[in-house]
Coordinates of C-alpha atoms and ligand atoms in Angstrom, one line a residue:
M1 CA -65.2 -25.5 156.6
S2 CA -62.5 -27.3 158.6
A3 CA -60.0 -26.0 161.1
L4 CA -57.7 -28.9 160.1
S5 CA -55.5 -29.1 157.1
I6 CA -53.6 -31.9 155.4
N7 CA -49.9 -32.4 156.0
A8 CA -48.5 -30.6 153.0
E9 CA -44.9 -31.7 153.4
R10 CA -45.9 -35.4 153.7
L11 CA -48.1 -35.1 150.5
L12 CA -45.5 -33.3 148.4
S13 CA -42.7 -35.6 149.5
R14 CA -44.7 -38.7 148.5
I15 CA -45.6 -37.2 145.1
R16 CA -41.9 -36.6 144.5
A17 CA -40.9 -40.0 145.7
L18 CA -43.5 -41.8 143.5
G19 CA -42.3 -39.7 140.6
E20 CA -38.8 -41.2 140.9
I21 CA -40.1 -44.8 140.5
G22 CA -40.0 -46.1 136.9
R23 CA -37.4 -43.8 135.4
D24 CA -35.2 -45.3 132.6
S25 CA -31.5 -44.6 132.0
D26 CA -32.5 -41.3 130.3
S27 CA -34.5 -40.4 133.4
R28 CA -37.8 -40.7 131.5
L29 CA -40.7 -41.7 133.7
T30 CA -42.8 -44.6 132.3
R31 CA -45.0 -46.8 134.5
L32 CA -47.2 -48.6 132.0
A33 CA -49.9 -50.8 133.5
A34 CA -48.8 -54.1 134.9
S35 CA -45.2 -53.5 134.0
D36 CA -42.2 -53.9 136.3
A37 CA -42.2 -50.2 136.8
D38 CA -45.9 -50.3 137.7
K39 CA -45.1 -53.0 140.2
A40 CA -42.5 -50.9 141.9
G41 CA -44.9 -48.0 142.1
R42 CA -47.6 -50.2 143.5
D43 CA -45.2 -51.7 146.1
R44 CA -44.4 -48.2 147.3
L45 CA -48.0 -47.2 147.5
V46 CA -48.9 -50.4 149.4
Q47 CA -46.0 -49.7 151.8
W48 CA -47.5 -46.2 152.5
L49 CA -51.0 -47.8 153.0
R50 CA -49.5 -50.2 155.5
E51 CA -47.8 -47.4 157.4
A52 CA -51.1 -45.6 157.6
E53 CA -52.6 -48.8 159.0
L54 CA -55.3 -49.1 156.3
E55 CA -57.0 -52.3 155.4
I56 CA -55.4 -53.2 152.0
E57 CA -57.5 -55.0 149.3
V58 CA -56.5 -55.9 145.8
D59 CA -59.2 -57.1 143.4
Q60 CA -59.0 -59.4 140.4
I61 CA -58.3 -56.6 138.0
G62 CA -55.5 -55.3 140.2
N63 CA -57.2 -52.3 141.6
I64 CA -55.6 -51.4 145.0
F65 CA -57.7 -50.2 147.9
G66 CA -56.7 -48.7 151.2
V67 CA -59.7 -48.7 153.6
W68 CA -60.2 -46.8 156.9
R69 CA -63.2 -48.1 158.8
D70 CA -64.0 -48.3 162.5
A71 CA -66.4 -50.3 164.5
R72 CA -69.1 -47.6 164.4
N73 CA -69.2 -47.1 160.6
A74 CA -68.1 -50.5 159.3
E75 CA -71.6 -51.3 158.1
N76 CA -71.9 -48.3 155.9
A77 CA -70.7 -47.8 152.3
P78 CA -67.3 -46.1 152.0
V79 CA -66.7 -42.7 150.5
L80 CA -64.1 -43.5 147.8
I81 CA -61.3 -41.3 146.7
G82 CA -59.7 -42.6 143.6
S83 CA -57.3 -42.2 140.6
H84 CA -54.4 -44.1 139.2
I85 CA -50.6 -44.5 139.4
D86 CA -49.9 -46.0 136.0
T87 CA -48.5 -43.4 133.5
V88 CA -48.1 -42.7 129.8
I89 CA -44.7 -43.0 128.2
D90 CA -42.3 -40.2 129.3
A91 CA -44.8 -38.9 131.8
G92 CA -45.1 -36.1 134.3
I93 CA -45.3 -36.9 138.0
Y94 CA -48.8 -35.6 138.9
D95 CA -51.3 -37.2 136.5
G96 CA -53.2 -39.7 138.7
C97 CA -50.6 -39.9 141.5
Y98 CA -51.7 -36.6 142.9
G99 CA -55.3 -37.8 143.4
V100 CA -54.3 -41.2 145.0
L101 CA -51.8 -39.6 147.4
S102 CA -54.1 -36.8 148.4
G103 CA -56.7 -39.4 149.2
L104 CA -54.2 -41.2 151.5
E105 CA -53.2 -37.8 153.0
T106 CA -56.9 -37.1 153.7
I107 CA -57.4 -40.3 155.5
Q108 CA -54.2 -40.0 157.5
T109 CA -55.0 -36.4 158.6
L110 CA -58.5 -37.3 159.7
R111 CA -57.3 -40.4 161.5
E112 CA -54.5 -38.5 163.3
A113 CA -57.1 -36.0 164.5
G114 CA -59.3 -38.7 165.8
T115 CA -62.2 -37.7 163.6
A116 CA -65.3 -39.9 163.9
L117 CA -67.3 -40.2 160.6
A118 CA -70.5 -42.0 159.6
H119 CA -68.9 -43.6 156.6
P120 CA -65.6 -45.4 156.1
I121 CA -63.2 -43.7 153.7
A122 CA -61.2 -45.7 151.1
I123 CA -58.7 -44.8 148.5
A124 CA -58.4 -46.6 145.2
A125 CA -55.5 -46.8 142.7
F126 CA -57.3 -48.2 139.6
T127 CA -55.4 -50.4 137.1
N128 CA -54.6 -49.2 133.6
E129 CA -56.2 -45.8 133.6
E130 CA -54.0 -44.6 130.8
G131 CA -54.7 -47.3 128.3
V132 CA -51.3 -47.0 126.7
R133 CA -50.4 -50.6 127.0
Y134 CA -53.9 -52.2 127.1
A135 CA -57.1 -50.6 125.6
P136 CA -59.6 -49.4 126.7
D137 CA -58.3 -46.8 129.1
M138 CA -59.9 -46.4 132.6
M139 CA -60.0 -50.2 132.6
G140 CA -59.8 -50.9 136.3
S141 CA -62.6 -48.5 137.1
L142 CA -64.6 -49.7 134.1
V143 CA -64.5 -53.3 135.4
Y144 CA -65.2 -52.1 138.9
A145 CA -68.3 -50.3 137.6
G146 CA -69.5 -53.4 135.8
G147 CA -68.9 -52.0 132.3
L148 CA -66.5 -54.8 131.2
S149 CA -66.3 -58.3 132.5
I150 CA -63.3 -59.4 134.5
D151 CA -62.6 -62.3 132.1
E152 CA -62.7 -60.1 129.0
A153 CA -60.4 -57.5 130.7
L154 CA -57.8 -60.1 131.8
A155 CA -57.7 -61.5 128.3
I156 CA -56.8 -58.2 126.6
V157 CA -53.6 -58.3 124.6
G158 CA -51.3 -55.3 124.9
T159 CA -49.4 -53.3 122.3
D160 CA -46.4 -55.4 123.2
G161 CA -48.3 -58.7 122.8
S162 CA -48.6 -59.3 126.5
V163 CA -51.8 -60.5 128.2
L164 CA -53.0 -58.2 131.0
G165 CA -54.1 -61.1 133.3
E166 CA -50.7 -62.8 133.0
E167 CA -48.9 -59.6 133.6
L168 CA -50.9 -58.9 136.7
R169 CA -50.1 -62.3 138.0
R170 CA -46.5 -61.9 137.2
I171 CA -46.2 -58.7 139.1
G172 CA -48.2 -60.1 142.1
Y173 CA -51.2 -57.8 141.7
A174 CA -53.9 -60.3 140.5
G175 CA -55.9 -60.1 143.7
A176 CA -58.8 -62.1 145.0
G177 CA -61.4 -59.4 145.5
V178 CA -64.5 -59.3 143.2
P179 CA -64.4 -55.9 141.5
G180 CA -67.2 -53.6 142.5
L181 CA -68.5 -55.7 145.2
S182 CA -69.1 -52.7 147.5
K183 CA -70.7 -49.6 145.9
P184 CA -69.3 -46.4 147.2
H185 CA -71.5 -44.0 149.1
A186 CA -69.9 -41.2 147.0
Y187 CA -66.7 -40.9 144.8
V188 CA -64.4 -37.9 144.5
E189 CA -61.3 -37.6 142.3
L190 CA -58.7 -34.8 142.6
H191 CA -56.6 -34.3 139.5
V192 CA -54.4 -31.8 137.8
E193 CA -56.4 -30.1 135.0
Q194 CA -54.0 -31.1 132.2
G195 CA -55.3 -28.2 130.2
P196 CA -54.9 -24.4 130.2
V197 CA -58.2 -23.1 131.6
L198 CA -57.6 -22.6 135.3
E199 CA -54.1 -21.1 134.9
R200 CA -55.3 -18.7 132.1
E201 CA -58.2 -17.5 134.3
G202 CA -56.2 -17.4 137.5
V203 CA -58.6 -19.7 139.2
P204 CA -57.1 -22.2 141.7
I205 CA -60.0 -24.8 141.9
G206 CA -62.0 -26.5 139.1
A207 CA -65.4 -28.0 140.2
V208 CA -65.7 -30.5 137.4
E209 CA -69.3 -31.0 136.4
N210 CA -68.9 -33.1 133.2
L211 CA -66.4 -34.9 131.1
Q212 CA -66.3 -35.3 127.3
G213 CA -67.0 -38.4 125.3
I214 CA -64.1 -40.5 124.0
S215 CA -63.8 -42.6 120.9
W216 CA -60.6 -44.6 120.2
Q217 CA -60.1 -46.6 116.9
R218 CA -57.3 -48.4 115.2
I219 CA -57.3 -47.9 111.4
T220 CA -55.5 -50.3 109.0
I221 CA -54.9 -49.3 105.4
E222 CA -53.7 -52.0 103.0
G223 CA -51.9 -50.8 99.8
V224 CA -49.2 -52.4 97.7
A225 CA -45.5 -52.4 98.4
N226 CA -43.4 -51.4 95.4
H227 CA -40.1 -49.8 94.5
A228 CA -39.8 -46.2 95.6
G229 CA -37.6 -45.3 92.6
T230 CA -39.3 -47.0 89.7
T231 CA -43.0 -46.8 90.5
P232 CA -44.5 -43.7 88.8
M233 CA -46.6 -41.6 91.2
S234 CA -49.7 -42.3 89.2
M235 CA -49.3 -46.1 89.6
R236 CA -48.9 -46.2 93.4
R237 CA -51.2 -47.7 96.0
D238 CA -49.3 -46.0 98.8
A239 CA -50.8 -46.9 102.3
G240 CA -48.5 -44.3 103.9
H241 CA -49.8 -41.5 101.8
A242 CA -53.4 -42.6 102.4
A243 CA -52.8 -42.5 106.2
A244 CA -51.3 -39.0 105.9
R245 CA -54.5 -37.9 104.1
V246 CA -56.6 -39.2 106.9
I247 CA -54.5 -37.4 109.5
G248 CA -55.0 -34.2 107.5
F249 CA -58.7 -34.7 107.1
L250 CA -59.2 -35.2 110.9
H251 CA -57.1 -32.2 111.8
D252 CA -58.6 -29.8 109.3
R253 CA -62.1 -30.9 110.0
A254 CA -61.7 -30.4 113.8
I255 CA -60.3 -26.9 113.3
A256 CA -62.9 -25.9 110.7
S257 CA -65.8 -27.1 112.9
N258 CA -65.1 -24.3 115.4
T259 CA -66.4 -26.6 118.2
P260 CA -64.7 -28.3 121.1
T261 CA -64.1 -31.4 118.9
V262 CA -60.5 -32.7 119.2
A263 CA -58.9 -35.3 117.0
T264 CA -55.5 -36.9 117.5
V265 CA -53.4 -39.6 115.7
G266 CA -51.0 -40.6 118.3
C267 CA -49.6 -43.9 117.0
I268 CA -48.6 -44.8 113.4
A269 CA -46.6 -47.6 111.9
F270 CA -45.8 -48.5 108.3
E271 CA -44.9 -51.8 106.8
P272 CA -42.5 -52.9 105.6
S273 CA -41.0 -49.6 106.9
A274 CA -38.1 -49.2 104.6
I275 CA -36.8 -46.0 103.1
N276 CA -37.0 -47.2 99.5
V277 CA -40.3 -49.2 99.7
I278 CA -43.8 -47.7 99.2
P279 CA -45.7 -48.7 102.4
S280 CA -48.0 -51.7 101.8
R281 CA -49.7 -51.2 105.2
A282 CA -50.3 -48.3 107.5
M283 CA -51.7 -48.7 111.0
F284 CA -52.6 -45.8 113.1
T285 CA -54.8 -44.8 116.1
V286 CA -57.5 -42.1 116.2
D287 CA -58.5 -40.4 119.4
L288 CA -61.7 -38.4 118.9
R289 CA -63.3 -36.4 121.8
D290 CA -66.3 -34.1 122.2
P291 CA -68.4 -33.1 125.2
D292 CA -71.5 -33.4 123.0
A293 CA -72.7 -36.9 122.4
E294 CA -74.4 -36.2 119.1
R295 CA -71.5 -34.3 117.7
L296 CA -69.1 -37.1 118.6
K297 CA -71.3 -39.5 116.6
V298 CA -71.3 -37.1 113.7
E299 CA -67.5 -36.9 113.8
E300 CA -67.2 -40.7 113.9
A301 CA -69.5 -41.0 110.9
A302 CA -67.6 -38.4 109.0
L303 CA -64.4 -40.4 109.5
A304 CA -66.1 -43.6 108.5
G305 CA -67.4 -41.9 105.3
Y306 CA -63.9 -40.5 104.5
L307 CA -62.3 -43.9 105.0
Q308 CA -64.9 -45.5 102.7
D309 CA -64.3 -42.9 99.9
L310 CA -60.6 -43.2 100.3
A311 CA -60.7 -47.0 100.0
A312 CA -62.7 -46.7 96.8
A313 CA -60.7 -43.9 95.3
E314 CA -57.3 -45.5 96.0
S315 CA -58.2 -49.2 95.5
M316 CA -57.1 -50.0 99.0
T317 CA -58.7 -52.0 101.9
V318 CA -59.4 -49.9 105.0
T319 CA -60.5 -51.4 108.2
A320 CA -61.4 -49.7 111.5
E321 CA -61.4 -51.4 114.9
R322 CA -62.9 -49.9 117.9
L323 CA -60.6 -49.7 121.0
A324 CA -62.7 -47.6 123.3
R325 CA -66.0 -45.7 123.3
F326 CA -67.3 -43.8 126.2
E327 CA -70.2 -41.3 126.2
P328 CA -69.9 -37.9 127.8
V329 CA -70.6 -38.0 131.5
T330 CA -72.4 -35.5 133.8
F331 CA -71.2 -35.6 137.4
D332 CA -73.3 -35.4 140.5
A333 CA -74.6 -31.8 141.0
K334 CA -74.7 -32.1 144.8
I335 CA -71.1 -33.1 145.0
V336 CA -70.1 -30.3 142.5
G337 CA -71.9 -27.9 144.8
I338 CA -70.1 -29.2 147.9
I339 CA -66.8 -28.7 146.0
E340 CA -67.7 -25.1 145.3
E341 CA -68.6 -24.6 149.0
A342 CA -65.4 -26.2 150.2
A343 CA -63.3 -24.0 148.0
R344 CA -65.2 -20.9 149.3
G345 CA -64.6 -22.1 152.8
R346 CA -60.9 -22.1 152.1
G347 CA -61.1 -18.6 150.5
L348 CA -60.4 -20.0 147.1
V349 CA -62.2 -19.0 143.9
S350 CA -63.6 -22.0 141.9
K351 CA -64.9 -22.5 138.4
R352 CA -67.3 -25.1 137.0
M353 CA -65.7 -26.8 134.1
T354 CA -65.6 -29.8 131.7
S355 CA -62.8 -32.4 131.8
G356 CA -61.1 -32.9 128.5
A357 CA -59.2 -35.9 129.8
G358 CA -60.7 -39.3 130.6
H359 CA -60.7 -40.2 134.3
D360 CA -61.7 -43.1 136.5
A361 CA -64.5 -40.8 137.9
Q362 CA -66.4 -41.2 134.6
M363 CA -66.7 -44.9 135.2
I364 CA -67.5 -44.8 138.9
A365 CA -70.2 -42.2 138.1
R366 CA -72.1 -45.2 136.6
I367 CA -72.6 -46.7 140.1
A368 CA -72.2 -43.9 142.6
P369 CA -72.6 -40.1 142.9
A370 CA -69.2 -38.8 141.6
A371 CA -67.4 -35.6 140.8
M372 CA -63.9 -34.2 140.4
I373 CA -61.7 -31.4 141.6
F374 CA -59.1 -29.8 139.3
V375 CA -56.1 -27.7 140.1
P376 CA -54.1 -25.6 137.5
S377 CA -51.5 -27.2 135.2
V378 CA -48.8 -24.7 134.3
G379 CA -48.9 -24.0 130.6
G380 CA -51.8 -26.6 130.3
I381 CA -49.1 -29.3 129.7
S382 CA -49.7 -32.9 130.5
H383 CA -48.7 -36.4 129.3
N384 CA -45.3 -34.8 129.1
P385 CA -42.4 -34.6 131.6
R386 CA -42.9 -30.9 131.8
E387 CA -46.3 -31.4 133.5
Y388 CA -46.2 -29.1 136.5
T389 CA -48.5 -27.7 139.2
A390 CA -47.2 -25.4 141.9
D391 CA -46.9 -26.8 145.4
A392 CA -49.3 -24.2 146.8
D393 CA -52.0 -25.2 144.2
L394 CA -51.4 -28.9 145.0
V395 CA -51.9 -28.3 148.7
A396 CA -54.9 -26.0 148.2
G397 CA -56.6 -28.7 146.1
A398 CA -55.8 -31.4 148.7
N399 CA -57.4 -29.3 151.4
V400 CA -60.5 -28.8 149.3
L401 CA -60.6 -32.6 148.8
F402 CA -60.2 -33.0 152.6
D403 CA -63.1 -30.8 153.4
V404 CA -65.3 -32.4 150.7
I405 CA -64.6 -35.9 152.0
Q406 CA -65.4 -34.9 155.6
R407 CA -68.7 -33.5 154.4
L408 CA -69.6 -36.5 152.3
A409 CA -68.6 -39.0 155.0
A410 CA -70.5 -37.2 157.8
D411 CA -73.9 -38.5 156.9
Ligands
LIG501 C1 -56.3 -40.2 129.9 O1 -55.2 -39.8 130.4 C2 -56.8 -39.7 128.7 O2 -56.4 -40.2 127.6 O3 -57.6 -38.8 128.7
LIG502 MN1 -55.0 -39.2 135.0
LIG503 MN1 -53.2 -39.4 131.8

């Protein structure tokens, strides 16, 4: 499609450089949203945006934008390339960062070539995509798309008791821009697959046509603390054991369903948390996902029913708090087609697929035509320091993005 290609060395060196920011003394990479490490990553990104002579904007939720516009196209809505640079705990270096830096690379390459386009091009690094410190996830893009008010978002209390708005101010990224003021002409997000499909099938490019629904809850079970040595098994109201039963229920049900349903308990805490005390309280999170909206509802109802029966059978109090709830999303068919054409133009096989992970694209799809490009993840591993995508695959994906953006910004 294009005779031009992105500067592979510049892209790869930036991915590696950003991947060194936010490492602890054990070399674990953790840049939780609005933390000091996140600030350091943001500062580096802003420095690159400056070097690329982009207009830099930061909005009230801390989303960072780098905009390239010229006198001829300034009146038109921008084509937006987005993702995130916050990470999970002990993360890999590609999740989110690859998309943001490929967007920057796309703009720089086009600019250096003196390309004239009908639309400005902007890149976005959205705040708190991961949702590890503050729920819900995809928060910056959700606010940008009008799905959560700025006041509500800024007041959210994190897992460490911090308040997002205060933390954004503290790190210097509580901007002035009103989120979502300008609606993009189109939105594209390039991301590592984070799953095994592309590698298993030997396909270098995923044209992502939809994304599964996500349900996050925090469950609290209240039992009774008692002596671990003296309390007969039949007389216990053990919140820890009850939590274990819920975990087993979710796992077994998802496997037995033989559907794409996935269920995860990723956080758990007992109180008083002592070796010789029966837990009086168990708190844990549930992450339920399904590409089918109806089935996701059925799974949520099955969990609610199980918790109700458990509470009655064990004489315990069980409460469930919703942390995030997003319906499955269908991406823009025209952009998915353009991604397939762009891959073909580069001599690359592509495959239509569903995203198992949540992404900022699912929020921006509420306000603009949006789609995603995936590249293979070795071993399907992500949210793990072993996350890895071969350089050649990263470069191929970035060139497909480059071609797609040119096409979308042309008219
Ligand atoms: C985002 O990384 C998610 O949880 O899917
Ligand atoms: Mn991501
Ligand atoms: Mn992630």
